[in-house]
Short mmCIF file of C-alpha atoms and ligand atoms in Angstrom, two decimals:
data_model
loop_
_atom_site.label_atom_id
_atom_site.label_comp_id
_atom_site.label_asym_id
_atom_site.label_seq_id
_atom_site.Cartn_x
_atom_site.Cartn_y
_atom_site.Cartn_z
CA UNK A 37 80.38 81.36 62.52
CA UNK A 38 78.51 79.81 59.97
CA UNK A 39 77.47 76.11 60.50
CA UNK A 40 74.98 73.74 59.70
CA UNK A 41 72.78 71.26 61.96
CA UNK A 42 72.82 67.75 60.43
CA UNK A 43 70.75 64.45 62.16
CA UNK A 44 67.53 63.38 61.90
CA UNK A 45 63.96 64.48 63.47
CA UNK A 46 64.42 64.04 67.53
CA UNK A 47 67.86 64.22 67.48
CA UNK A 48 68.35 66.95 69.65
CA UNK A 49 69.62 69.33 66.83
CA UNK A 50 66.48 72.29 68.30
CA UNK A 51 67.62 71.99 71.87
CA UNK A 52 71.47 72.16 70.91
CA UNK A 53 70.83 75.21 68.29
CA UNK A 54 69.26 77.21 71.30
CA UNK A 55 72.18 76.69 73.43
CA UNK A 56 74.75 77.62 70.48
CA UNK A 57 72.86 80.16 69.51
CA UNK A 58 73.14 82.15 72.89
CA UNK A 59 76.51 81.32 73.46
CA UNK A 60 77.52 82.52 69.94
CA UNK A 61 75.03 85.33 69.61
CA UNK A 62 74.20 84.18 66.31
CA UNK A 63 70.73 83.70 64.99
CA UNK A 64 69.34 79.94 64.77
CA UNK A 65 67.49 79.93 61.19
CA UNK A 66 64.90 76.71 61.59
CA UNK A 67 63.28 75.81 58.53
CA UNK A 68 60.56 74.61 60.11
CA UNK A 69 59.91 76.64 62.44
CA UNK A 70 59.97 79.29 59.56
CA UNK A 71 57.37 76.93 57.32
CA UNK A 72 55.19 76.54 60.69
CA UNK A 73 55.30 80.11 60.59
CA UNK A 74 54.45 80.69 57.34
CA UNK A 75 51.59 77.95 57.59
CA UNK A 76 49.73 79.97 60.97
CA UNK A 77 49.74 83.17 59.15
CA UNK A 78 48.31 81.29 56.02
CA UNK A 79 50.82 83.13 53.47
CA UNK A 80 51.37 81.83 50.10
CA UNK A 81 54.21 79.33 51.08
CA UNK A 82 52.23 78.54 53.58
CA UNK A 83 49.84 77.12 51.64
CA UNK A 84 51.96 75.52 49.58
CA UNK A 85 54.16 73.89 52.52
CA UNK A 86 51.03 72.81 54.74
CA UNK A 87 50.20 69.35 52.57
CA UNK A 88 53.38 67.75 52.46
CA UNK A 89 54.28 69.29 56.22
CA UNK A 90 51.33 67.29 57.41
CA UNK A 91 51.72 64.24 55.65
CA UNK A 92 55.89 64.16 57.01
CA UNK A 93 57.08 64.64 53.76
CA UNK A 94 59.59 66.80 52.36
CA UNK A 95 58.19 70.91 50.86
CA UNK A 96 59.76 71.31 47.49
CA UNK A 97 63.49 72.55 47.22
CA UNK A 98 62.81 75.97 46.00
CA UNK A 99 60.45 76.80 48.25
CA UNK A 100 62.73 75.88 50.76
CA UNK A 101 65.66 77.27 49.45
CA UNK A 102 63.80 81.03 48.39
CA UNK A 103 62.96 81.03 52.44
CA UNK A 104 66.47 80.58 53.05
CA UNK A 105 67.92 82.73 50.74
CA UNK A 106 65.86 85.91 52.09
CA UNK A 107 66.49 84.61 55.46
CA UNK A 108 70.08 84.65 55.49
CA UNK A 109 70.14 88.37 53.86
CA UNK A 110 69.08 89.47 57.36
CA UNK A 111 70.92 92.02 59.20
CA UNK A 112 71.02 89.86 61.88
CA UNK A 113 72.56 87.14 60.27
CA UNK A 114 75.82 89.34 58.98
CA UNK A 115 78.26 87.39 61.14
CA UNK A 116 77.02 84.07 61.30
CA UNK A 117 74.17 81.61 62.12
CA UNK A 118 73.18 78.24 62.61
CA UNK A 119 71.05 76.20 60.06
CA UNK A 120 68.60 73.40 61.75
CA UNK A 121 66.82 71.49 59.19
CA UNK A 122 68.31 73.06 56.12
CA UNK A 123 69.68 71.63 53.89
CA UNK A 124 67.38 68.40 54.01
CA UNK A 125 68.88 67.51 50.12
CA UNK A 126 71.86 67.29 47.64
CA UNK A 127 70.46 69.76 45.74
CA UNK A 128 69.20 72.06 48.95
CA UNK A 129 73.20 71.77 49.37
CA UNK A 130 74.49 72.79 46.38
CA UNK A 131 72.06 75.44 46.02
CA UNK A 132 73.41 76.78 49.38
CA UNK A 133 76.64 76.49 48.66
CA UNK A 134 76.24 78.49 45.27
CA UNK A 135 74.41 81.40 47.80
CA UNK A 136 77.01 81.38 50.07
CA UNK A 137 79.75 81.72 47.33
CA UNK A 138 77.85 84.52 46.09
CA UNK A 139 78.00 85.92 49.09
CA UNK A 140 81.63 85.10 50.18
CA UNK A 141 80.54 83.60 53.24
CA UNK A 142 81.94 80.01 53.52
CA UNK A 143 80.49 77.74 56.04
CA UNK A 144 82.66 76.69 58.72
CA UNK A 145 81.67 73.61 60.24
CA UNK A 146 78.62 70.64 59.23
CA UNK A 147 77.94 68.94 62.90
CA UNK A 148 76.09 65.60 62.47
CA UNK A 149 74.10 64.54 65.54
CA UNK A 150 74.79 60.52 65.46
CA UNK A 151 71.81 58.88 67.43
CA UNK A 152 70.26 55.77 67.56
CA UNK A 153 67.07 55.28 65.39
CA UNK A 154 65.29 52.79 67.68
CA UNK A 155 64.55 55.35 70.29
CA UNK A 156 64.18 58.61 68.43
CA UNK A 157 60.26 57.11 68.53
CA UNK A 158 60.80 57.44 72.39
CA UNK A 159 61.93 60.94 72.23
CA UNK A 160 59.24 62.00 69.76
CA UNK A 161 56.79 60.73 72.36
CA UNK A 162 57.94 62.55 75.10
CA UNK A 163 58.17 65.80 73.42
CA UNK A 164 54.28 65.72 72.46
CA UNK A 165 53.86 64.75 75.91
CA UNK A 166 55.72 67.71 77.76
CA UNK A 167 54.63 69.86 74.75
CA UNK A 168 50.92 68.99 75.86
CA UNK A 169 51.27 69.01 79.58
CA UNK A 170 52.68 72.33 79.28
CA UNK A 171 49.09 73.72 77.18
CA UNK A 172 50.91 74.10 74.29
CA UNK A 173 49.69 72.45 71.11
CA UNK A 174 51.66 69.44 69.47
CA UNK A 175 52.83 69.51 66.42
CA UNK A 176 50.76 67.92 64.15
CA UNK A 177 53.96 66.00 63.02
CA UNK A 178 54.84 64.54 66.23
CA UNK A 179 52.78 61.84 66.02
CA UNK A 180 54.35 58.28 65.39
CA UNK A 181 52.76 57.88 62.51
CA UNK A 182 53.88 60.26 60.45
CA UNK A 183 57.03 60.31 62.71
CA UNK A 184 58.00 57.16 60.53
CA UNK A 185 57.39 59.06 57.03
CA UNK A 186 59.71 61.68 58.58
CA UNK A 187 62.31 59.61 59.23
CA UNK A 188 62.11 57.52 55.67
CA UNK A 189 62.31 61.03 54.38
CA UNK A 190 65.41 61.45 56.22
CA UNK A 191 67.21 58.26 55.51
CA UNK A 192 66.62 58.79 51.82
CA UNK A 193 66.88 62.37 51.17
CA UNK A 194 68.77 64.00 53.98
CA UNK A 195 71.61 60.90 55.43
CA UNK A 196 73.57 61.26 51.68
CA UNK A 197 74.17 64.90 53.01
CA UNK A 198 76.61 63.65 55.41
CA UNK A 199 79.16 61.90 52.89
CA UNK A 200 78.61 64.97 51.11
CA UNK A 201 79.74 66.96 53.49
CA UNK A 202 82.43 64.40 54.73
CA UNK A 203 83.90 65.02 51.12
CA UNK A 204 84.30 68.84 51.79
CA UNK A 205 86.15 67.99 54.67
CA UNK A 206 83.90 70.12 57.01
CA UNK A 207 81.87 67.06 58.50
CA UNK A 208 82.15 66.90 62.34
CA UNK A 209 80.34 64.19 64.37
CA UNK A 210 78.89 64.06 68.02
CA UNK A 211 77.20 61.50 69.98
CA UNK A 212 73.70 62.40 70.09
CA UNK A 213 72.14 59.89 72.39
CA UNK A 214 74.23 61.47 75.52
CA UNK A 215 72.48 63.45 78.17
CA UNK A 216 71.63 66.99 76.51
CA UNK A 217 74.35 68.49 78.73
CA UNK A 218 77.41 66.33 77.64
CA UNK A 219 75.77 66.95 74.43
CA UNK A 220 76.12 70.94 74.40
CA UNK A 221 79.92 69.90 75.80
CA UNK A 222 80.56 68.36 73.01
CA UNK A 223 79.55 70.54 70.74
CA UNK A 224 81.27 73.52 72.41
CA UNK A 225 84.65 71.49 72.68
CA UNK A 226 84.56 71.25 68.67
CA UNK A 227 83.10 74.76 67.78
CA UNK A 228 85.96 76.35 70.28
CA UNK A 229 88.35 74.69 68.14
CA UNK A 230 87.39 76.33 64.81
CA UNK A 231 87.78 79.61 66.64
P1 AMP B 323 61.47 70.14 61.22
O1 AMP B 323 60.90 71.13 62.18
O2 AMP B 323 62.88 70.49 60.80
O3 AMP B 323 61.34 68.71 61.69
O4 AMP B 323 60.60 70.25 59.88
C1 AMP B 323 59.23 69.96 59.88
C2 AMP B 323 58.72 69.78 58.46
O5 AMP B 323 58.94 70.97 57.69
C3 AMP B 323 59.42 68.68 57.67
O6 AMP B 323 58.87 67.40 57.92
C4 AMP B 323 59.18 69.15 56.24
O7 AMP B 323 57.84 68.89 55.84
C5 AMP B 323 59.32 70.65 56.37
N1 AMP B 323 60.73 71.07 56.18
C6 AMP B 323 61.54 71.67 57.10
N2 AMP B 323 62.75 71.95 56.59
C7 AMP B 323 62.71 71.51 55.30
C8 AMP B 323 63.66 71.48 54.23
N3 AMP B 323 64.90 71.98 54.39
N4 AMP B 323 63.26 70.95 53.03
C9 AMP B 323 62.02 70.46 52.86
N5 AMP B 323 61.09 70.43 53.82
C10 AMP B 323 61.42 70.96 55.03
#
């Protein structure tokens, strides 16, 4: 199953990737985990991601999409896997969609995660807290600062995605701002209808 994760930052779209993941023994292929990663071990995208990563602002499209590309070429990644964060743009889109024609693999299902703006700030909050109390260190984007930039980025770059989508007819919605549980229901009850 090939699908992609669609909502903005803090809307649960990590958690529910893990779950969906396991369940579907499919990889979960985070973008930014994979920039994070790419920013520790100071590589070359790394170094070109780390500015704009700070500041809550979008990395450029082909950087993005070159990750991506590789990424998806992965043994591991043969039947399936779940994109979180990816694509963030219209043109991140259609440049996926042109790999995945390539490749004859069609995508199956685009599951928005619907939630309420007002307290995504809330949930950002909490996760530096736990993050913290559990000795790990915060991202350096979880701060409500740049939380906000995030978010503008989102509103402007990343919400057209969803009409786009909506127009391939492969748009599915869930209620994001339910317990993380009724959540993961949710989201099982539509993916074990595409089966
Ligand atoms: P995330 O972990 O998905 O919230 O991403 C953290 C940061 O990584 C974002 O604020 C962007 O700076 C960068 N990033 C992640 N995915 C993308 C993407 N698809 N396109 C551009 N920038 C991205």
């Amino acid at each position: 199953m090939r699908m992609i994760l669609l909502g903005p930052p803090g809307a649960g779209k990590g958690t529910q990737s893990v779950r969906i993941a396991e369940h579907y023994k499919i990889p979960q292929l985070s973008t930014g985990d994979m920039l994070r990663a790419a920013v520790a071990a100071q590589t070359p995208v790394g170094m070109k991601a780390k500015e704009a990563m700070d500041a809550g602002a979008l990395v450029s499209d082909d950087i993005v999409v070159g990750i991506v590309a590789d990424r998806i070429d992965e043994p591991d990644a043969a039947n399936g896997f779940i994109l979180d964060g990816f694509p963030r743009t219209v043109a991140q889109a259609e440049a996926l969609g042109r790999m995945l024609e390539s490749k004859r693999q069609p995508l199956d299902i685009v599951l928005e995660f619907v939630v309420d703006e007002g307290i995504l700030l809330d949930r950002i909050a909490t996760r530096a807290r736990e993050t913290a109390e559990r000795g790990e260190p915060v991202r350096k984007d979880d701060n409500p600062e740049v939380f906000k930039t995030r978010l503008a980025a989102y509103k402007e770059q990343t919400a057209p995605l969803s009409q786009h989508y909506e127009a391939t007819g492969l748009l599915r919605q869930v209620d994001g701002m339910k317990p993380i549980d009724e959540v993961t229901q949710a989201v099982f009850g539509i993916l074990g209808k595409l089966a």
